[in-house]
Amino acid sequence: MSDELAIVTSPRRKIIARPVVWLIWGTLVFFFINLAGVVFSVLVDSFSKQWFGTWWPDGLTTEYWASAWHDFDIGQVLIVTIQVSLSVVVISALVGVPAAYVLARRNFPLKRLVMLIFLLPVMVPPIAYGIPLATVLYKFQLANSLTGVILVNLVPAIPFVILTMTPFIEQIDPKVESAARMSGASTLRMFLHVLAPLLVPGILAASVLVLVRTVGMFELTYLVAGTDSQTLVVKLFNSMNAAGIRPPQQTDAMAAVYMGTMLVLLVIALRFVNPTQLVTRVAEDREK
């Protein structure tokens, strides 16, 4: 009787599920078509001579790309963006990985409170703590400089690395560390030669995600960036709000450079990192 009921009800389930599946796919297709349309229109407009009320510009030119590159000094802005991003990645990894190891391996009073403190910069909107943080940096004359931009971006980056690496370290068998210590390895040697190779996937994941997050971080960088320490996203915002009349093609060219930069970073992230499977990968390695 139960088999007959399953045979009767299974087609109904397929019939009921089919409209839902079509609705989901239709929504996804609609979203990606709109996204592609926006990106394509910005890219085409950056090369257009004039584009008003027609489906295609009157002509194409690279004049506005050249003027945007010169007027906004995009080359220098890209260099500053790379300097800030790589500095934040390196410092946050050097600080965050040992801190994550301590949180994963040691029990101490108020440990949950410490974890909560690390959660706050990740969960709270950056503008909420960015203004008082910028005030402190201005007081100590660290704002309007590359150092200030790096420091302000480290506030959410280091907790992000710690929260990413702590569960990764917790699933590594402590017996591996005990065996290394019994063989005479010091703490530093054990960390560098035993734990570090096992932590490479996690460190790579955290570093790439911090890199993408830092390049796209607007609020904190905008509050402390000076004339010579603006990253690409801040420069794009300033180009839209600068005094005077500017051709919209210049702003679109800046937007295209920013989109291209983020696209390259995302491709790298998706090529080498799968954050959702980090813990699973460690568990599988332990089972082997």
XYZ file of C-alpha atoms in Angstrom:
288
model
C 0.000 0.000 0.000
C 2.822 2.394 0.865
C 4.564 1.640 -2.449
C 1.377 2.403 -4.383
C 0.963 5.667 -2.464
C 4.573 6.636 -3.264
C 3.983 5.918 -6.949
C 0.859 8.076 -6.948
C 2.335 10.952 -4.968
C 5.753 11.138 -6.649
C 4.411 12.590 -9.947
C 2.484 15.163 -7.944
C 5.660 16.174 -6.174
C 7.402 16.610 -9.514
C 4.498 18.669 -10.844
C 4.472 20.829 -7.712
C 8.251 21.229 -7.630
C 8.570 22.072 -11.323
C 7.040 25.603 -11.132
C 9.248 26.370 -8.133
C 12.342 25.259 -10.005
C 11.357 27.308 -13.057
C 10.720 30.334 -10.824
C 14.163 30.036 -9.230
C 15.905 29.676 -12.575
C 13.889 32.519 -14.037
C 14.857 34.783 -11.148
C 18.537 33.890 -11.538
C 18.458 34.476 -15.292
C 16.679 37.824 -14.807
C 19.266 38.887 -12.207
C 22.276 37.972 -14.351
C 20.789 39.596 -17.464
C 20.292 42.857 -15.551
C 23.772 42.636 -14.048
C 25.351 41.973 -17.438
C 23.350 44.847 -18.927
C 24.567 47.307 -16.302
C 28.203 46.230 -16.641
C 28.040 46.248 -20.445
C 26.398 49.686 -20.578
C 29.052 51.193 -18.285
C 31.843 49.632 -20.350
C 30.377 50.780 -23.674
C 29.664 54.281 -22.365
C 33.290 54.644 -21.258
C 34.309 54.248 -24.934
C 31.454 56.279 -26.437
C 31.784 59.700 -28.022
C 28.127 60.522 -27.371
C 25.238 58.326 -26.257
C 21.782 59.829 -25.881
C 18.480 58.071 -26.570
C 19.838 55.412 -28.926
C 20.614 51.739 -28.466
C 24.254 52.246 -29.513
C 26.624 55.251 -29.181
C 27.265 57.574 -32.104
C 30.916 56.497 -32.110
C 33.637 54.865 -30.033
C 36.877 56.396 -28.779
C 39.590 55.839 -26.197
C 39.930 59.563 -25.518
C 38.072 59.466 -22.206
C 40.122 56.508 -20.984
C 43.308 58.461 -21.652
C 41.970 61.605 -19.986
C 40.669 59.647 -16.967
C 44.015 57.910 -16.595
C 45.798 61.266 -16.657
C 43.332 63.408 -14.684
C 42.719 60.882 -11.902
C 46.265 59.472 -11.925
C 44.903 55.931 -12.055
C 48.373 54.398 -12.279
C 49.370 55.861 -8.912
C 45.997 54.964 -7.428
C 46.463 51.329 -8.478
C 49.915 51.302 -6.891
C 48.479 52.669 -3.619
C 45.652 50.124 -3.737
C 48.125 47.265 -4.195
C 50.386 48.576 -1.415
C 47.516 48.913 1.041
C 45.942 45.550 0.165
C 49.147 43.508 0.300
C 50.276 45.205 3.523
C 46.943 44.453 5.177
C 47.042 40.840 3.972
C 50.589 40.204 5.232
C 50.154 41.918 8.614
C 46.740 40.374 9.292
C 48.103 36.894 8.468
C 51.193 37.349 10.649
C 49.057 38.524 13.583
C 45.860 36.576 12.995
C 47.235 33.050 12.492
C 49.169 32.873 15.818
C 46.211 34.481 17.610
C 43.871 31.894 16.074
C 46.223 29.140 17.236
C 46.083 30.425 20.818
C 42.280 30.599 20.728
C 42.038 27.112 19.229
C 44.499 25.377 21.556
C 44.300 27.241 24.856
C 41.524 27.630 27.392
C 41.669 30.757 29.512
C 39.220 32.951 31.437
C 36.927 35.197 29.379
C 37.750 33.322 26.189
C 34.186 33.736 24.899
C 34.343 37.447 25.597
C 37.534 37.694 23.557
C 35.837 35.863 20.670
C 32.905 38.273 20.928
C 35.281 41.233 20.720
C 36.805 39.765 17.561
C 33.327 39.338 16.115
C 32.349 42.979 16.547
C 34.478 44.549 13.752
C 33.238 41.874 11.359
C 29.542 42.107 12.240
C 29.172 45.823 13.051
C 28.929 48.233 10.072
C 32.352 49.838 9.493
C 30.988 53.390 9.718
C 29.845 52.698 13.318
C 33.400 52.362 14.611
C 35.137 54.080 11.703
C 34.364 57.636 12.817
C 35.816 57.318 16.369
C 38.733 55.321 14.963
C 39.429 58.053 12.402
C 39.263 60.630 15.206
C 41.988 58.768 17.089
C 44.174 58.534 13.991
C 43.764 62.256 13.287
C 44.671 63.007 16.910
C 47.951 61.099 16.601
C 48.593 62.519 13.101
C 48.384 59.128 11.400
C 45.509 60.024 9.089
C 45.935 61.374 5.551
C 48.757 58.868 5.045
C 49.371 55.392 3.715
C 50.097 54.189 7.239
C 46.719 55.386 8.483
C 44.877 53.662 5.645
C 46.678 50.402 6.407
C 46.009 50.654 10.146
C 42.311 51.375 9.739
C 41.873 48.429 7.369
C 43.624 46.097 9.803
C 40.818 46.556 12.341
C 38.317 44.319 10.491
C 40.983 42.262 8.653
C 42.767 40.726 11.664
C 39.531 39.513 13.351
C 38.422 38.117 9.991
C 41.610 36.046 9.729
C 41.258 34.881 13.334
C 37.644 33.806 12.901
C 38.505 32.026 9.651
C 41.542 30.175 10.966
C 40.331 29.194 14.464
C 37.942 26.380 13.412
C 40.492 25.268 10.809
C 43.192 24.843 13.489
C 40.770 23.171 15.916
C 40.261 20.255 13.541
C 43.964 19.492 13.188
C 44.819 16.580 15.477
C 46.835 17.851 18.493
C 48.707 14.527 18.443
C 50.656 15.823 15.445
C 51.998 18.671 17.561
C 52.712 16.317 20.484
C 54.710 14.015 18.214
C 56.759 16.945 16.972
C 57.478 18.122 20.507
C 58.470 14.600 21.578
C 60.929 14.570 18.678
C 62.615 17.633 20.141
C 61.058 20.370 18.000
C 60.699 23.779 19.585
C 57.429 25.694 19.431
C 58.631 27.853 16.548
C 60.026 24.896 14.591
C 56.873 22.877 15.206
C 54.713 25.769 13.999
C 56.790 26.452 10.875
C 57.543 22.889 9.767
C 54.526 20.931 11.017
C 51.508 23.197 11.351
C 52.248 25.717 8.586
C 52.035 23.178 5.714
C 48.702 21.957 7.087
C 47.429 25.525 7.424
C 48.342 26.647 3.892
C 44.789 26.189 2.462
C 43.274 28.147 5.336
C 45.890 30.911 5.207
C 45.452 31.188 1.450
C 41.672 31.412 1.801
C 41.817 34.036 4.536
C 44.436 36.073 2.642
C 42.524 36.149 -0.631
C 39.265 37.072 1.107
C 41.009 39.831 3.080
C 42.542 41.094 -0.175
C 39.133 41.324 -1.862
C 37.601 42.885 1.238
C 40.344 45.519 1.530
C 40.165 46.569 -2.126
C 36.398 47.033 -1.768
C 36.511 48.707 1.655
C 35.172 52.234 1.161
C 33.981 53.607 4.509
C 37.130 53.148 6.607
C 39.506 54.124 3.810
C 37.488 57.221 2.895
C 37.574 58.509 6.478
C 41.381 58.575 6.751
C 42.709 58.659 3.171
C 44.620 61.720 2.052
C 45.348 63.045 -1.406
C 48.216 60.594 -1.983
C 46.718 57.625 -0.111
C 43.380 57.077 -1.840
C 42.548 53.584 -3.007
C 40.665 52.861 -6.207
C 37.180 52.765 -4.684
C 37.713 56.097 -2.871
C 39.093 57.707 -6.012
C 36.046 56.509 -7.936
C 33.729 58.116 -5.378
C 35.683 61.367 -5.446
C 35.601 61.462 -9.241
C 31.796 61.404 -9.099
C 31.602 64.175 -6.490
C 34.451 66.414 -7.594
C 33.728 70.054 -8.318
C 33.197 71.115 -11.902
C 31.666 69.437 -14.928
C 33.226 66.162 -15.998
C 32.273 63.907 -18.889
C 30.419 60.854 -17.550
C 32.642 58.711 -19.767
C 35.583 59.468 -17.471
C 33.704 58.199 -14.428
C 32.584 55.136 -16.364
C 36.213 54.467 -17.314
C 37.149 54.609 -13.626
C 34.259 52.287 -12.811
C 35.410 49.868 -15.529
C 38.923 49.803 -14.047
C 37.476 49.107 -10.601
C 35.183 46.355 -11.906
C 38.080 44.795 -13.795
C 40.272 44.826 -10.697
C 37.588 43.204 -8.556
C 36.843 40.662 -11.281
C 40.483 39.588 -11.423
C 40.587 39.203 -7.637
C 37.350 37.217 -7.579
C 38.582 34.912 -10.348
C 41.758 34.286 -8.357
C 39.711 33.656 -5.219
C 37.373 31.189 -6.924
C 40.276 29.498 -8.722
C 42.416 28.773 -5.673
C 40.040 29.052 -2.707
C 36.779 27.412 -1.714
C 36.073 28.786 1.778
C 32.919 26.700 2.318
C 34.927 23.487 2.043
C 37.914 24.392 4.190
C 36.763 22.537 7.279
C 35.530 19.602 5.202
C 38.914 19.375 3.491
C 40.708 19.207 6.835
C 38.321 16.529 8.078
C 38.906 14.473 4.936
C 42.664 14.766 5.307
C 42.442 13.525 8.876
C 40.327 10.535 7.834
C 42.902 9.568 5.221
